[in-house]
Short mmCIF file of C-alpha atoms in Angstrom, two decimals:
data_model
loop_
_atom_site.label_atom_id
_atom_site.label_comp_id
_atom_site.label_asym_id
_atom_site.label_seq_id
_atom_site.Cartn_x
_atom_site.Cartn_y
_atom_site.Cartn_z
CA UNK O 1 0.00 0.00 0.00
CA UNK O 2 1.29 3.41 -1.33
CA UNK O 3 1.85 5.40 1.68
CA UNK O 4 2.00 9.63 1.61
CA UNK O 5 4.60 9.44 4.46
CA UNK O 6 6.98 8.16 1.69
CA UNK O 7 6.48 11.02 0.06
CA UNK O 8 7.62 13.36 3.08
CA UNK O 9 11.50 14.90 2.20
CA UNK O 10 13.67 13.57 3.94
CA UNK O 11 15.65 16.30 5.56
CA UNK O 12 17.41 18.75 8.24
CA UNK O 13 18.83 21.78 9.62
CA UNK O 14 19.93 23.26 12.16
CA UNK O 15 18.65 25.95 14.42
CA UNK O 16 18.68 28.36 17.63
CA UNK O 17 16.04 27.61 20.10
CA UNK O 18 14.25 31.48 20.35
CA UNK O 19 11.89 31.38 22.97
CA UNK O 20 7.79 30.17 23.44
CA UNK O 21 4.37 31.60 22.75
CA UNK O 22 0.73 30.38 21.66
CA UNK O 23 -0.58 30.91 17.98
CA UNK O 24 -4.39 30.77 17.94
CA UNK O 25 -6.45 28.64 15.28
CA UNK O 26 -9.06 30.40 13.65
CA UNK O 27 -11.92 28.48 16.01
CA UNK O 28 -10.17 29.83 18.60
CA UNK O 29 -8.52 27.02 20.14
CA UNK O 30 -4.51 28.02 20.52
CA UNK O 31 -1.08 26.10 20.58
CA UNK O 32 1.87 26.40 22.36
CA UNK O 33 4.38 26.80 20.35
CA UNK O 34 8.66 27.07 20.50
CA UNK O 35 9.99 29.81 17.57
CA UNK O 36 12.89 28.14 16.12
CA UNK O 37 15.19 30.17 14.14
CA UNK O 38 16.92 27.84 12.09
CA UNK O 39 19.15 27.80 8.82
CA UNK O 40 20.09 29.17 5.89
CA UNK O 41 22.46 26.11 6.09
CA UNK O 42 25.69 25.37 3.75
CA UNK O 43 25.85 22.08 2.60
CA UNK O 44 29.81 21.65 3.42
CA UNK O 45 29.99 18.15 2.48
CA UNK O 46 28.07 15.61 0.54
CA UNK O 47 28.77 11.78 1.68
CA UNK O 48 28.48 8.62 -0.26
CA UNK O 49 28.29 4.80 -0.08
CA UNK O 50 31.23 4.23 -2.10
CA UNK O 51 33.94 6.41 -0.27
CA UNK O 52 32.43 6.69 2.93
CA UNK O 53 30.06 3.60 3.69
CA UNK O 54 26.84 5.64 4.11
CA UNK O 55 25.29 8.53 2.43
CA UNK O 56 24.72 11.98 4.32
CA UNK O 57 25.04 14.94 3.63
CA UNK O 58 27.12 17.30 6.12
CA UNK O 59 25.46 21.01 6.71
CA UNK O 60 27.19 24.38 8.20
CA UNK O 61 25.47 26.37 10.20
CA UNK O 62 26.40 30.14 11.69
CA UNK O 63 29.60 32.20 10.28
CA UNK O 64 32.41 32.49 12.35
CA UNK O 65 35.45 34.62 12.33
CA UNK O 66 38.48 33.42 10.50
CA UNK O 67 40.79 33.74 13.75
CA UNK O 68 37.94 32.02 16.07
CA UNK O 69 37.68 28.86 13.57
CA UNK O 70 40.60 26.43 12.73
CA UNK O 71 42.72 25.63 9.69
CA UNK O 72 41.21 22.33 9.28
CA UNK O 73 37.37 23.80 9.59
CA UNK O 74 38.64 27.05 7.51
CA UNK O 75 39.77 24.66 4.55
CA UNK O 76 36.61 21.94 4.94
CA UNK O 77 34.32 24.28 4.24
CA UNK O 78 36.05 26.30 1.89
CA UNK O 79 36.22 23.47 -0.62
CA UNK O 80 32.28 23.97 -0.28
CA UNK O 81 32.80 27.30 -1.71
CA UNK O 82 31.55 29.12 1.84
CA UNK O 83 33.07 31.02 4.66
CA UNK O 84 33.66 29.22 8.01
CA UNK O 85 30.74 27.89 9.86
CA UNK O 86 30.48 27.18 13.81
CA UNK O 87 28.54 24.32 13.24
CA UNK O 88 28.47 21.08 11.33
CA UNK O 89 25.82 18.14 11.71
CA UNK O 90 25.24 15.00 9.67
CA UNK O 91 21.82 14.22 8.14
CA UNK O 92 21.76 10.33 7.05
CA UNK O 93 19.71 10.93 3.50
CA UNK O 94 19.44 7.88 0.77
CA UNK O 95 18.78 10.68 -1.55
CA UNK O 96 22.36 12.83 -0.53
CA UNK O 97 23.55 11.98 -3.86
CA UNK O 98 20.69 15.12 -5.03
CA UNK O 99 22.42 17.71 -3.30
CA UNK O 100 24.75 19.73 -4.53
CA UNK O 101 28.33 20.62 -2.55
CA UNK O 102 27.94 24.12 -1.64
CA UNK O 103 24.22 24.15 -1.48
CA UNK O 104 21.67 25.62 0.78
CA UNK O 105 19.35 24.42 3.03
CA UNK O 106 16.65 26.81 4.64
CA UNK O 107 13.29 26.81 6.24
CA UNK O 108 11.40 26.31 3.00
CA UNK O 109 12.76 23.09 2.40
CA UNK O 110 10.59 22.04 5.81
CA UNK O 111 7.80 22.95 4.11
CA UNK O 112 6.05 19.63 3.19
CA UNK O 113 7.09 18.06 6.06
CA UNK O 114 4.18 17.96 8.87
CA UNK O 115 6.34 16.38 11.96
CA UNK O 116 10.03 17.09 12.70
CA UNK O 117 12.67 15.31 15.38
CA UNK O 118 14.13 18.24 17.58
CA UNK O 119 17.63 17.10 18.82
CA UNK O 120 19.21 19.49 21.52
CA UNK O 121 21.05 19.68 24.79
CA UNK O 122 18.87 19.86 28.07
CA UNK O 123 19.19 22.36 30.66
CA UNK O 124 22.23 21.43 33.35
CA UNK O 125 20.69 20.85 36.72
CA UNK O 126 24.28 20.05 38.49
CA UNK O 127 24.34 17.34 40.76
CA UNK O 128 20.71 16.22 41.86
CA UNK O 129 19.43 13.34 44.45
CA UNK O 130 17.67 10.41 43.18
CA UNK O 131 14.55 11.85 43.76
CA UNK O 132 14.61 14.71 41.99
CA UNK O 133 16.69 12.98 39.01
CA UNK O 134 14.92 9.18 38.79
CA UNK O 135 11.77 10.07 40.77
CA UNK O 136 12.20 7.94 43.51
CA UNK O 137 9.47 8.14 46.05
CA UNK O 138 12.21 9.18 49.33
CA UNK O 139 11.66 7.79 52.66
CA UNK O 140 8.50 8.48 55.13
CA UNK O 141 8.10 12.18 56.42
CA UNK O 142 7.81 10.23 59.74
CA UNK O 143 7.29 6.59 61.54
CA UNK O 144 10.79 6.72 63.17
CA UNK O 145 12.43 8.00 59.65
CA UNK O 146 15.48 10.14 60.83
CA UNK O 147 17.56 12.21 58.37
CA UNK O 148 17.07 10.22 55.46
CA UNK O 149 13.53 11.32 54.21
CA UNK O 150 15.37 12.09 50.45
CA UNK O 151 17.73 9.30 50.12
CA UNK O 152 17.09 6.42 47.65
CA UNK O 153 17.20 3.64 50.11
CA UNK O 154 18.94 -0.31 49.41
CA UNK O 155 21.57 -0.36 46.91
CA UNK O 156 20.69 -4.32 47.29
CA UNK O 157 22.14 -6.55 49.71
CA UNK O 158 24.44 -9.72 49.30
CA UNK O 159 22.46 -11.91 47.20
CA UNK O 160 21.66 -9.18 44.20
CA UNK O 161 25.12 -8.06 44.71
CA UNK O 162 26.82 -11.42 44.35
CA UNK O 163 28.72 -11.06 46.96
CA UNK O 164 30.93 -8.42 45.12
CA UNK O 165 31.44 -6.06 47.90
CA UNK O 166 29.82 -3.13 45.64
CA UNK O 167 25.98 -2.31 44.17
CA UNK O 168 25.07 -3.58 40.96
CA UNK O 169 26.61 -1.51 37.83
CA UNK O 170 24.05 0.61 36.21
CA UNK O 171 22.21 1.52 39.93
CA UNK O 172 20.55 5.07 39.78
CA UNK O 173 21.65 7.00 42.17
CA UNK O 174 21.93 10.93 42.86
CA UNK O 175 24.81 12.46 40.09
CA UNK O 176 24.84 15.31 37.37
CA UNK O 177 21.14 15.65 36.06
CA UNK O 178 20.85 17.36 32.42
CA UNK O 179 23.16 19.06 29.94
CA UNK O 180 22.86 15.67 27.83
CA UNK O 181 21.34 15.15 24.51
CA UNK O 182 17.62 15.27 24.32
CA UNK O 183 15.81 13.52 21.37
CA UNK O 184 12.30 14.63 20.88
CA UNK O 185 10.51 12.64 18.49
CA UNK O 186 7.80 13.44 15.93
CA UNK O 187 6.79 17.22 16.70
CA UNK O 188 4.16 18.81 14.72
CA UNK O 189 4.90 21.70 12.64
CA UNK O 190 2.91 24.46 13.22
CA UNK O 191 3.80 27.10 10.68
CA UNK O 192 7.06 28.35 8.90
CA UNK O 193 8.31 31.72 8.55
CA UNK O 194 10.50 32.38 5.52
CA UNK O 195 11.43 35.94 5.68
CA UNK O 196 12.75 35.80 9.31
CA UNK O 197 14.25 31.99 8.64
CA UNK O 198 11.43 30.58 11.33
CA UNK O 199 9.96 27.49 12.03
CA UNK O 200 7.62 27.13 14.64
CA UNK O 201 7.25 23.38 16.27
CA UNK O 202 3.98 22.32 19.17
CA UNK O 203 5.16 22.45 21.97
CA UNK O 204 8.26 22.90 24.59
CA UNK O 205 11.80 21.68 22.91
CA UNK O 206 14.90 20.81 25.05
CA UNK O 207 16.93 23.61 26.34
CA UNK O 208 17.79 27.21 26.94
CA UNK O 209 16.80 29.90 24.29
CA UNK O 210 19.22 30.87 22.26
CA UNK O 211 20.69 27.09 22.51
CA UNK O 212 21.83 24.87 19.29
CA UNK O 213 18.90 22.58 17.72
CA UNK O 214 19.06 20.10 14.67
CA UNK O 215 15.63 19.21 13.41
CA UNK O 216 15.39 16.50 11.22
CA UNK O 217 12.25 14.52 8.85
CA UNK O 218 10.46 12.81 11.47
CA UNK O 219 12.39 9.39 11.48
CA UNK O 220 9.51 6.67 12.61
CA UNK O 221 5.99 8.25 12.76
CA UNK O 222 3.50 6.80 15.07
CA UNK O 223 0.54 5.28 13.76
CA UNK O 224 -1.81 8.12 14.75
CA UNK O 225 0.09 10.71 13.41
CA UNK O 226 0.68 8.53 9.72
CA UNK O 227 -3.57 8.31 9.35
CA UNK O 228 -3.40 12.41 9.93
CA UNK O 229 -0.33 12.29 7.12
CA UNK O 230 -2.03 9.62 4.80
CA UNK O 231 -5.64 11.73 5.53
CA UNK O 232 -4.57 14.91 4.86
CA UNK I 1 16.54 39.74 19.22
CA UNK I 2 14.93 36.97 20.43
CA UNK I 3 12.45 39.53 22.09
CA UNK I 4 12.26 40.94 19.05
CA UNK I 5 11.64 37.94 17.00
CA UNK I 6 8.50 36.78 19.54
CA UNK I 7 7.07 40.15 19.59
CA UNK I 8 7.37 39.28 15.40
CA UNK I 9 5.36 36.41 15.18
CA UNK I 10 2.68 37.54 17.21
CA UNK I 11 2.19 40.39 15.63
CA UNK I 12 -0.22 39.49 13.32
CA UNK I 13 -1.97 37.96 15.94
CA UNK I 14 -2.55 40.93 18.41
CA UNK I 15 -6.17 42.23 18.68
CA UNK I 16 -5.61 46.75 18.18
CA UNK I 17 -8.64 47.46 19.03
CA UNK I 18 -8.74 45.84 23.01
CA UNK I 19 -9.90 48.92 25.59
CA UNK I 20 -7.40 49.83 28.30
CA UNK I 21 -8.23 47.33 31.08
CA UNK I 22 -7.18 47.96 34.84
CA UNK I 23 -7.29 45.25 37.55
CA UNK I 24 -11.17 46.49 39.39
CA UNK I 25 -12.82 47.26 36.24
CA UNK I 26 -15.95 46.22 35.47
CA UNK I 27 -16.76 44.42 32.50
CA UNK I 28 -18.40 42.92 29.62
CA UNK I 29 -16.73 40.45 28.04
CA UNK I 30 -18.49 38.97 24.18
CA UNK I 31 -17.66 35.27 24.30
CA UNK I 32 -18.19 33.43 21.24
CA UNK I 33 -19.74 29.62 21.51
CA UNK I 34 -19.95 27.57 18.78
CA UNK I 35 -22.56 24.83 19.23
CA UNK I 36 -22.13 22.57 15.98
CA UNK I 37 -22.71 24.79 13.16
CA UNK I 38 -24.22 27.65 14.85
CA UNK I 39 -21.90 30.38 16.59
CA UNK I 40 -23.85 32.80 18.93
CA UNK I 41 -22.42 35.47 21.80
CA UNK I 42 -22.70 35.24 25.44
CA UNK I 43 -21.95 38.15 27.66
CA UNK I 44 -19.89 37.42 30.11
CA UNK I 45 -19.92 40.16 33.31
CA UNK I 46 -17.63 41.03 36.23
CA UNK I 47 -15.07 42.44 37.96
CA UNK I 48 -11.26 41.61 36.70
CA UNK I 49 -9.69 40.47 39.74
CA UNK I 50 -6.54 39.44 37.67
CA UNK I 51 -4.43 40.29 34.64
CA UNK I 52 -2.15 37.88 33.86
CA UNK I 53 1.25 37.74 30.80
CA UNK I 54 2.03 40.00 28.08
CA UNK I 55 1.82 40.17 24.21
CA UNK I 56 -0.53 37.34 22.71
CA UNK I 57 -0.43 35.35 26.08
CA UNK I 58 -1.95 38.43 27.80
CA UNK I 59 -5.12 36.81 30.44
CA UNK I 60 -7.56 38.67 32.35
CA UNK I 61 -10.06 36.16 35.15
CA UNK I 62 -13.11 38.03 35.56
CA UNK I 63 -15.26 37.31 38.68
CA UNK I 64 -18.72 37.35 38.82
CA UNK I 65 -21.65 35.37 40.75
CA UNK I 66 -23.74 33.68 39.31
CA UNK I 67 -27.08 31.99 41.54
CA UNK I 68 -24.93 32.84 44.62
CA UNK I 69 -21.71 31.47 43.72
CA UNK I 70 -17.70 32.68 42.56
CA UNK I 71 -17.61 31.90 39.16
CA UNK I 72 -13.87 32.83 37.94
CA UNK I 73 -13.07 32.61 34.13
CA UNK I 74 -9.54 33.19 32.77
CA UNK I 75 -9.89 34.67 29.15
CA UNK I 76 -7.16 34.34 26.85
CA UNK I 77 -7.59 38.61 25.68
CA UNK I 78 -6.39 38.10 22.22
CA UNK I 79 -7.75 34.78 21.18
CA UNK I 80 -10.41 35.09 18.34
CA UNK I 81 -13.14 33.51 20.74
CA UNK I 82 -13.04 37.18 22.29
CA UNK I 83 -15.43 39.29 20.43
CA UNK I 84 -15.29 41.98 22.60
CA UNK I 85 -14.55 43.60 26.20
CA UNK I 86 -16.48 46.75 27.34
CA UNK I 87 -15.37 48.41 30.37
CA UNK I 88 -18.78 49.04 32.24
CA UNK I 89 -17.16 51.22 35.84
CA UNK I 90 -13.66 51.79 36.42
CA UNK I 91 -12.92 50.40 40.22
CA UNK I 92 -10.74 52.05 42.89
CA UNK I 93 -7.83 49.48 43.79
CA UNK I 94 -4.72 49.50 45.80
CA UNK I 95 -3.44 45.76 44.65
CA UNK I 96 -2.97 43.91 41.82
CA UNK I 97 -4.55 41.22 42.60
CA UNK I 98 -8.08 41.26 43.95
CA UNK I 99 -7.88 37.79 45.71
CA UNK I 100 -9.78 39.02 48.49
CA UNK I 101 -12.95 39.64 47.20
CA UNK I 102 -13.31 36.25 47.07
CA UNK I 103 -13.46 35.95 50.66
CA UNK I 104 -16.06 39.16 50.67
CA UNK I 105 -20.11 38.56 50.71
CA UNK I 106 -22.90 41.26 49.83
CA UNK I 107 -22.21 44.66 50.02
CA UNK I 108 -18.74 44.50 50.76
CA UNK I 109 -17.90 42.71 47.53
CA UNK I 110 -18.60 45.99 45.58
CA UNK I 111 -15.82 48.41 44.79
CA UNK I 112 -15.69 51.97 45.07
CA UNK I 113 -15.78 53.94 41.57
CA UNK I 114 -12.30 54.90 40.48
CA UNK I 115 -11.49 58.81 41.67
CA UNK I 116 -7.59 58.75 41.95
CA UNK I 117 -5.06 58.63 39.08
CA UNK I 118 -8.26 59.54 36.52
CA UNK I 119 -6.00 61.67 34.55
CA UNK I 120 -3.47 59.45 33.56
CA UNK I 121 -6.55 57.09 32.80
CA UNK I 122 -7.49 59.40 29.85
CA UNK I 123 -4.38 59.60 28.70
CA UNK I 124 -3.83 55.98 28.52
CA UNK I 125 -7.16 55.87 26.35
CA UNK I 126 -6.98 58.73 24.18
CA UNK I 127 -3.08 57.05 23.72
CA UNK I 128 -4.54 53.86 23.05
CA UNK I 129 -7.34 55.54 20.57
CA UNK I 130 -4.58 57.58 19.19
CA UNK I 131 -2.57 53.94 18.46
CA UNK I 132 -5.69 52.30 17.21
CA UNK I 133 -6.18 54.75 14.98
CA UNK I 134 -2.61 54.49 13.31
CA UNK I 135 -2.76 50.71 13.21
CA UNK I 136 -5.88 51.26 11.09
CA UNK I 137 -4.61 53.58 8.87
CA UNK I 138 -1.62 51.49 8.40
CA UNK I 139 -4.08 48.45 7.88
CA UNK I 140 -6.14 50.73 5.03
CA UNK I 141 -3.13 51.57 3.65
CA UNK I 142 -1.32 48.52 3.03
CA UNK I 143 -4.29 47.04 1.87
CA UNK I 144 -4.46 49.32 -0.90
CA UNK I 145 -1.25 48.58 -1.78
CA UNK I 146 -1.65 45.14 -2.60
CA UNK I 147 -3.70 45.21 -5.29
CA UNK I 148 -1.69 47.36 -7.07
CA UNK I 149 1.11 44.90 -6.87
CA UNK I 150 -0.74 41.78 -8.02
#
């Protein structure tokens, strides 16, 4: 069975995160909505089975100063044709052999494409008890509980331990919650802007504002959201 | 500039013609309800105890009672489901949040009419008039425009 989610480009770019806001529909219902301003991205390097066992193409994102970049990025992406860029990602295409070295990639190519992956880098919380970072439930406010109403309780005792002398690896404990990639799958795309280079995605996105974002195609659609796709 | 950006996108979402509202006013608000095909208006009326955000995600809750009891709605002041909001009195407040009148019954639940700070009232209307007035005329204009470039 033909399928319109096969017809959905397959593609990215990257992005700064701008802030949030609500956009109301015209029955008066409203969305939240993050502002992303993403692209115009270079394509800085175009990869293929034969010479590099996959194809992808690479893209460049934000100019930077000659003396803030290195030799080896100043030269990469010169052989593109452009000036330095700050950023490079990957995007895994079958169909990179279509774009051209040197190429761009902006908002409007998004346009067909109803649900995006947002990729960024969550907000650092330092170091965090379990609670707080794996939602552990704590100890009892009271019933004898002394001092220890937060902490996470056994580690396991000599049987699940094996007699090792140390807890299980792989335990959760407290540690360093956030700053670590975020993945958020299969957003809806709510409108592009292609004067100001915005696209605007439902809901909240990993992050700070102003922080780096790739968006991609939506990898794996869910089968709600391929009926709205094969519907629409 | 990411300020700037927001402020951007809503633009073009931002009701110009919205009276100046002050927590303690009294007022009407037109609520459009759409039952299946048919849209009518209900009047909403009360006192704003609250006003809430900024730009597009501006709220106002109204109080009012209805068959003896608080009802609170928190309207969204630019969504399209807003027809309109009349100011009906202006009411004399010292917070900005009216919390307390929940607590209040009968009489005491009324506010006094506005008497202090009525000047710079005016001028924040005949400002917002004046602004208004300019969107409008900016509306008209580009509007003409466009034809002429098709």
């Amino acid at each position: 069975m033909a399928s319109k989610v096969d017809d959905i480009p397959q593609t990215g770019i990257l992005g700064r995160k701008v802030g949030m806001t609500r956009l109301f529909n015209e029955d008066g219902t409203d969305q939240p909505v993050t502002v992303i301003q993403a692209g115009p991205c270079v394509i800085t390097q175009v990869k293929n089975e034969e010479t590099d066992g996959y194809d992808a193409i690479q893209l460049g994102f934000e100019d930077v100063k000659g003396r803030n970049s290195t030799f080896p990025v100043i030269g990469h992406d010169a052989k593109a044709g452009t000036t330095p860029k700050r950023f490079h990602r990957e995007v895994r295409l079958d169909a990179a052999g279509e774009h051209e070295l040197g190429g761009t990639v902006t908002v409007a190519d998004l346009k067909d494409v109803p649900y995006v992956d947002v990729v960024g880098t969550s907000k650092g919380k330092g170091f965090q008890g379990s609670m707080k970072r794996h939602n552990f439930k704590g100890q009892e406010a009271s019933h004898g509980v002394e001092r220890k109403h937060r902490s996470p309780g056994s580690v396991g005792g000599r049987s699940s331990n094996l007699g090792t002398g140390k807890p299980k690896k792989g335990i959760r404990m407290s540690g360093h919650m956030g700053d670590e990639r975020v993945t958020l799958r299969n957003l809806p795309v709510v409108k592009i802007d292609e004067e100001r280079n915005l696209i605007m995605v439902k809901g909240p996105v990993p992050g700070a504002n102003g922080s780096l974002l790739f968006l991609r195609t939506a990898r794996r659609l869910w089968k709600r959201k391929v009926a709205i796709v094969n519907a629409s | 500039m990411s300020a700037a950006l927001i402020a951007a996108v809503e633009q073009d979402q931002l009701k110009s013609n919205l009276p100046v509202l002050h927590v303690g006013d009294t007022v009407d608000v037109h609520v459009r309800i759409i039952e299946g095909s048919k849209e009518r208006i209900q009047v909403f009326n009360g006192v704003i105890i609250k006003m809430q955000g900024k730009g597009l995600t501006a709220t106002v809750t109204v109080r009012r009672i209805v068959a003896n009891e608080g009802v609170e709605r928190t309207l969204p002041l630019h969504s399209p489901k807003i027809a309109k909001i009349e100011v009906k009195r202006r009411g004399d407040t010292r917070r900005a949040k009216l919390y307390y009148l929940r607590d209040r019954v009968g009489k005491k639940r009324r506010l006094r009419d506005k008497r202090r700070g009525l000047d710079a009232l005016t001028k924040q209307e005949v400002a917002a008039t004046e602004q208004q007035q300019a969107a409008e005329a900016a509306a008209a204009s580009a509007s003409e425009e466009k034809p002429g470039d098709e």
